[in-house]
Amino acid sequence: MLTLSFLCAFAFLAGLIDAAVGGGGLIQIPALFNALPNASVPALFGTNKMASAMGTLSAARSYLRQVSIPWRLVLPAAAAAFVMSFAGAAAVSLIPASVMRPLVLVLLIVMAVYTFRKKTLGAVHAPVAIGRRELVIGLLIGGAIGFYDGLFGPGTGSFLMFLFVRFFAFDFLHASASAKVVNLSTNIAALSFFIPTGNVLFGYALPMAVCNVAGAMVGSHIAMRKGAGFVRILFLLLVSVLILKLAYDMLK
């Protein structure tokens, strides 16, 4: 019960952070590895995906009540992300994490500097008209991020938010809402692998899912009440933490 209580507390916190700016895996995955050291790695990742998928679904539903999502753009991006996440998972053995970490670290630093310097980036929601060019960009974003999530994963939600802001002139609040839909598709794709192969510890995953959902409800409420400026600050903080974590992992 102590282990389960520990995991549920971290699942709540992960759901709260993930609903606002993504990055819940930074909290939930280390907690699982710490609390269940004898479990297999695939089982821990499957358990994490089960809990986070439910939280992401809850956050997406909360956003849908308050935030308009451009489905013509987001649904094709989500479909591409779903398909390409399988390709990313299949490529795990071909591209080691030691190769991915430096590249992702550089991308995160560029993204953080760009966002910090452009003070008005994501402050106003003035989305571009969705034409053929935007649909192609959306498919490329969904496919690339889906592949990355299946292959490596850290910062998936943050990358999605930044790209929606940069290419489609969303504010950070609408970008967060749209990112949840795409992220949900990659979570479902992962679960379609983890569940049939028996890599979900349901005794832990289901209570964690309930707590992740509760955290997601709180996180999405805070994000919508505080607005795009607040989400932008959280986004920069989360990206900074990601940068520090990846740099630390490389130096170990």
Short mmCIF file of C-alpha atoms in Angstrom, two decimals:
data_model
loop_
_atom_site.label_atom_id
_atom_site.label_comp_id
_atom_site.label_asym_id
_atom_site.label_seq_id
_atom_site.Cartn_x
_atom_site.Cartn_y
_atom_site.Cartn_z
CA MET A 1 0.00 0.00 0.00
CA LEU A 2 2.91 2.36 0.71
CA THR A 3 4.32 1.74 -2.77
CA LEU A 4 0.92 2.27 -4.37
CA SER A 5 0.34 5.48 -2.40
CA PHE A 6 3.75 6.76 -3.48
CA LEU A 7 3.00 6.02 -7.14
CA CYS A 8 -0.47 7.55 -6.97
CA ALA A 9 0.90 10.79 -5.51
CA PHE A 10 3.40 11.09 -8.34
CA ALA A 11 0.75 10.13 -10.89
CA PHE A 12 -1.42 13.03 -9.69
CA LEU A 13 1.50 15.46 -10.00
CA ALA A 14 2.42 14.07 -13.43
CA GLY A 15 -1.15 14.48 -14.65
CA LEU A 16 -1.26 18.07 -13.40
CA ILE A 17 1.98 19.11 -15.13
CA ASP A 18 1.27 17.13 -18.30
CA ALA A 19 -2.18 18.68 -18.75
CA ALA A 20 -0.72 22.18 -18.77
CA VAL A 21 2.53 21.83 -20.72
CA GLY A 22 3.35 18.13 -21.20
CA GLY A 23 6.28 16.34 -19.65
CA GLY A 24 4.40 14.16 -17.18
CA GLY A 25 6.70 11.27 -18.01
CA LEU A 26 9.56 13.16 -16.37
CA ILE A 27 7.74 12.68 -13.07
CA GLN A 28 5.92 9.38 -13.49
CA ILE A 29 8.59 7.19 -15.10
CA PRO A 30 11.33 7.84 -12.49
CA ALA A 31 8.74 7.19 -9.77
CA LEU A 32 7.90 3.80 -11.32
CA PHE A 33 11.57 2.82 -11.64
CA ASN A 34 12.18 3.84 -8.03
CA ALA A 35 9.14 2.10 -6.56
CA LEU A 36 9.23 -1.11 -8.66
CA PRO A 37 12.94 -1.90 -9.18
CA ASN A 38 12.30 -5.59 -9.94
CA ALA A 39 9.76 -5.02 -12.71
CA SER A 40 10.82 -5.29 -16.35
CA VAL A 41 11.45 -2.07 -18.29
CA PRO A 42 8.67 -2.74 -20.85
CA ALA A 43 6.19 -3.36 -18.00
CA LEU A 44 7.14 -0.05 -16.37
CA PHE A 45 6.76 1.84 -19.63
CA GLY A 46 3.45 0.11 -20.34
CA THR A 47 2.17 0.97 -16.87
CA ASN A 48 3.23 4.58 -17.36
CA LYS A 49 1.46 4.74 -20.74
CA MET A 50 -1.77 3.35 -19.31
CA ALA A 51 -1.87 5.97 -16.55
CA SER A 52 -0.76 8.86 -18.76
CA ALA A 53 -3.14 7.96 -21.59
CA MET A 54 -6.12 8.26 -19.25
CA GLY A 55 -4.83 11.58 -17.93
CA THR A 56 -4.25 12.88 -21.46
CA LEU A 57 -7.77 11.85 -22.45
CA SER A 58 -9.18 13.69 -19.43
CA ALA A 59 -7.15 16.82 -20.20
CA ALA A 60 -8.25 16.75 -23.83
CA ARG A 61 -11.90 16.54 -22.76
CA SER A 62 -11.47 19.43 -20.35
CA TYR A 63 -9.87 21.60 -23.03
CA LEU A 64 -12.59 20.74 -25.55
CA ARG A 65 -15.19 22.34 -23.31
CA GLN A 66 -13.37 25.69 -23.32
CA VAL A 67 -10.93 25.76 -26.25
CA SER A 68 -11.72 25.43 -29.95
CA ILE A 69 -9.46 22.93 -31.72
CA PRO A 70 -8.92 23.08 -35.52
CA TRP A 71 -9.87 19.47 -36.19
CA ARG A 72 -9.11 19.75 -39.92
CA LEU A 73 -5.45 20.20 -38.95
CA VAL A 74 -5.19 18.23 -35.72
CA LEU A 75 -6.89 14.96 -36.71
CA PRO A 76 -4.59 14.23 -39.70
CA ALA A 77 -1.60 15.12 -37.51
CA ALA A 78 -2.87 12.71 -34.83
CA ALA A 79 -3.37 9.95 -37.42
CA ALA A 80 0.17 10.42 -38.75
CA ALA A 81 1.52 10.40 -35.17
CA PHE A 82 -0.34 7.13 -34.44
CA VAL A 83 1.14 5.36 -37.46
CA MET A 84 4.66 6.71 -37.09
CA SER A 85 4.88 5.90 -33.39
CA PHE A 86 4.90 2.23 -34.40
CA ALA A 87 7.79 2.92 -36.77
CA GLY A 88 9.63 4.71 -33.98
CA ALA A 89 9.14 1.79 -31.61
CA ALA A 90 10.43 -0.61 -34.28
CA ALA A 91 13.53 1.56 -34.76
CA VAL A 92 14.49 1.59 -31.07
CA SER A 93 17.09 -1.12 -31.56
CA LEU A 94 18.53 0.61 -34.64
CA ILE A 95 19.07 4.09 -33.15
CA PRO A 96 20.47 3.97 -29.58
CA ALA A 97 19.60 6.56 -26.96
CA SER A 98 23.24 7.65 -26.86
CA VAL A 99 22.79 9.01 -30.39
CA MET A 100 19.42 10.63 -29.72
CA ARG A 101 20.27 12.49 -26.50
CA PRO A 102 22.75 15.04 -27.97
CA LEU A 103 20.44 15.83 -30.90
CA VAL A 104 17.38 16.28 -28.68
CA LEU A 105 19.39 18.37 -26.23
CA VAL A 106 20.42 20.79 -29.00
CA LEU A 107 16.84 21.01 -30.28
CA LEU A 108 15.51 21.75 -26.79
CA ILE A 109 18.08 24.50 -26.24
CA VAL A 110 17.24 26.12 -29.59
CA MET A 111 13.53 25.88 -28.79
CA ALA A 112 13.97 27.41 -25.32
CA VAL A 113 16.16 30.29 -26.57
CA TYR A 114 13.80 31.04 -29.46
CA THR A 115 10.74 31.08 -27.19
CA PHE A 116 12.47 33.16 -24.52
CA ARG A 117 13.71 35.79 -26.98
CA LYS A 118 10.39 36.14 -28.80
CA LYS A 119 8.32 37.53 -25.95
CA THR A 120 5.12 37.68 -28.02
CA LEU A 121 5.42 34.10 -29.32
CA GLY A 122 2.28 32.23 -28.33
CA ALA A 123 0.81 35.21 -26.48
CA VAL A 124 -2.02 35.81 -28.95
CA HIS A 125 -4.15 33.21 -30.66
CA ALA A 126 -4.26 34.28 -34.33
CA PRO A 127 -4.22 30.96 -36.20
CA VAL A 128 -3.37 30.90 -39.88
CA ALA A 129 -5.93 29.69 -42.40
CA ILE A 130 -5.70 25.92 -42.84
CA GLY A 131 -4.89 25.24 -46.48
CA ARG A 132 -3.06 22.47 -48.29
CA ARG A 133 0.35 23.72 -47.18
CA GLU A 134 -0.71 23.78 -43.51
CA LEU A 135 -2.18 20.28 -43.78
CA VAL A 136 1.10 18.97 -45.18
CA ILE A 137 3.03 20.66 -42.38
CA GLY A 138 0.60 19.21 -39.84
CA LEU A 139 1.09 15.71 -41.24
CA LEU A 140 4.87 16.13 -41.14
CA ILE A 141 4.75 17.38 -37.55
CA GLY A 142 2.46 14.55 -36.46
CA GLY A 143 4.56 11.92 -38.22
CA ALA A 144 7.89 13.25 -36.95
CA ILE A 145 6.73 13.66 -33.34
CA GLY A 146 4.97 10.29 -33.41
CA PHE A 147 8.18 8.63 -34.61
CA TYR A 148 10.18 10.45 -31.94
CA ASP A 149 7.73 9.45 -29.20
CA GLY A 150 7.94 5.80 -30.18
CA LEU A 151 11.72 5.96 -30.49
CA PHE A 152 12.79 8.08 -27.50
CA GLY A 153 10.00 10.17 -25.98
CA PRO A 154 11.18 12.90 -23.57
CA GLY A 155 9.68 16.30 -24.41
CA THR A 156 7.09 15.05 -26.90
CA GLY A 157 4.36 17.36 -25.60
CA SER A 158 6.74 20.32 -25.47
CA PHE A 159 7.87 19.80 -29.07
CA LEU A 160 4.25 19.58 -30.21
CA MET A 161 3.30 22.78 -28.41
CA PHE A 162 6.24 24.72 -29.82
CA LEU A 163 5.58 23.56 -33.39
CA PHE A 164 1.87 24.43 -33.19
CA VAL A 165 2.78 27.90 -31.93
CA ARG A 166 5.60 28.42 -34.44
CA PHE A 167 3.93 27.17 -37.62
CA PHE A 168 0.23 27.85 -37.04
CA ALA A 169 0.32 30.98 -34.81
CA PHE A 170 -1.55 29.32 -31.93
CA ASP A 171 -1.22 30.76 -28.46
CA PHE A 172 0.26 28.43 -25.87
CA LEU A 173 -3.14 27.51 -24.43
CA HIS A 174 -4.57 26.37 -27.78
CA ALA A 175 -1.26 24.69 -28.63
CA SER A 176 -1.43 22.73 -25.37
CA ALA A 177 -5.01 21.63 -26.12
CA SER A 178 -4.12 20.54 -29.68
CA ALA A 179 -0.99 18.76 -28.48
CA LYS A 180 -3.11 16.65 -26.11
CA VAL A 181 -5.10 15.22 -29.02
CA VAL A 182 -1.95 14.26 -30.94
CA ASN A 183 -0.27 12.93 -27.81
CA LEU A 184 -3.31 10.81 -27.02
CA SER A 185 -2.95 9.06 -30.37
CA THR A 186 0.69 8.15 -29.65
CA ASN A 187 -0.29 6.85 -26.20
CA ILE A 188 -3.00 4.65 -27.73
CA ALA A 189 -0.54 3.37 -30.33
CA ALA A 190 1.90 2.42 -27.57
CA LEU A 191 -0.81 0.70 -25.50
CA SER A 192 -1.88 -1.34 -28.52
CA PHE A 193 1.58 -2.90 -28.23
CA PHE A 194 2.02 -3.00 -24.45
CA ILE A 195 -1.37 -4.50 -23.51
CA PRO A 196 -1.39 -7.53 -25.87
CA THR A 197 2.21 -8.36 -24.89
CA GLY A 198 1.33 -8.31 -21.18
CA ASN A 199 3.48 -5.30 -20.36
CA VAL A 200 1.02 -3.39 -18.17
CA LEU A 201 0.92 -3.88 -14.38
CA PHE A 202 -2.80 -3.26 -14.01
CA GLY A 203 -2.73 -3.44 -10.21
CA TYR A 204 -0.64 -0.27 -10.26
CA ALA A 205 -1.70 1.20 -13.61
CA LEU A 206 -5.43 1.54 -12.86
CA PRO A 207 -5.11 3.38 -9.50
CA MET A 208 -2.40 5.56 -11.04
CA ALA A 209 -4.70 6.31 -13.97
CA VAL A 210 -7.39 7.56 -11.59
CA CYS A 211 -4.90 9.87 -9.88
CA ASN A 212 -3.43 10.99 -13.21
CA VAL A 213 -6.93 11.91 -14.39
CA ALA A 214 -7.53 13.89 -11.18
CA GLY A 215 -4.25 15.75 -11.70
CA ALA A 216 -5.08 16.39 -15.36
CA MET A 217 -8.41 17.95 -14.40
CA VAL A 218 -6.65 20.31 -11.99
CA GLY A 219 -3.85 21.10 -14.46
CA SER A 220 -6.14 21.87 -17.39
CA HIS A 221 -8.34 24.04 -15.15
CA ILE A 222 -5.33 26.05 -13.96
CA ALA A 223 -4.03 26.45 -17.52
CA MET A 224 -7.39 27.70 -18.84
CA ARG A 225 -7.93 30.03 -15.89
CA LYS A 226 -4.41 31.52 -15.96
CA GLY A 227 -4.20 31.80 -19.75
CA ALA A 228 -1.50 31.61 -22.43
CA GLY A 229 1.06 33.76 -20.58
CA PHE A 230 1.09 31.44 -17.59
CA VAL A 231 1.34 28.35 -19.82
CA ARG A 232 4.29 29.96 -21.65
CA ILE A 233 6.17 30.37 -18.34
CA LEU A 234 5.46 26.75 -17.37
CA PHE A 235 6.57 25.67 -20.84
CA LEU A 236 9.93 27.42 -20.47
CA LEU A 237 10.40 25.93 -17.00
CA LEU A 238 9.63 22.43 -18.21
CA VAL A 239 11.95 22.71 -21.21
CA SER A 240 14.71 23.94 -18.88
CA VAL A 241 14.21 20.88 -16.68
CA LEU A 242 14.32 18.64 -19.75
CA ILE A 243 17.58 20.25 -20.86
CA LEU A 244 19.14 19.72 -17.42
CA LYS A 245 17.96 16.11 -17.25
CA LEU A 246 19.27 15.18 -20.69
CA ALA A 247 22.60 16.92 -19.98
CA TYR A 248 22.86 15.02 -16.68
CA ASP A 249 22.07 11.71 -18.40
CA MET A 250 24.83 12.37 -20.95
CA LEU A 251 27.39 13.12 -18.24
CA LYS A 252 26.66 10.03 -16.13
#
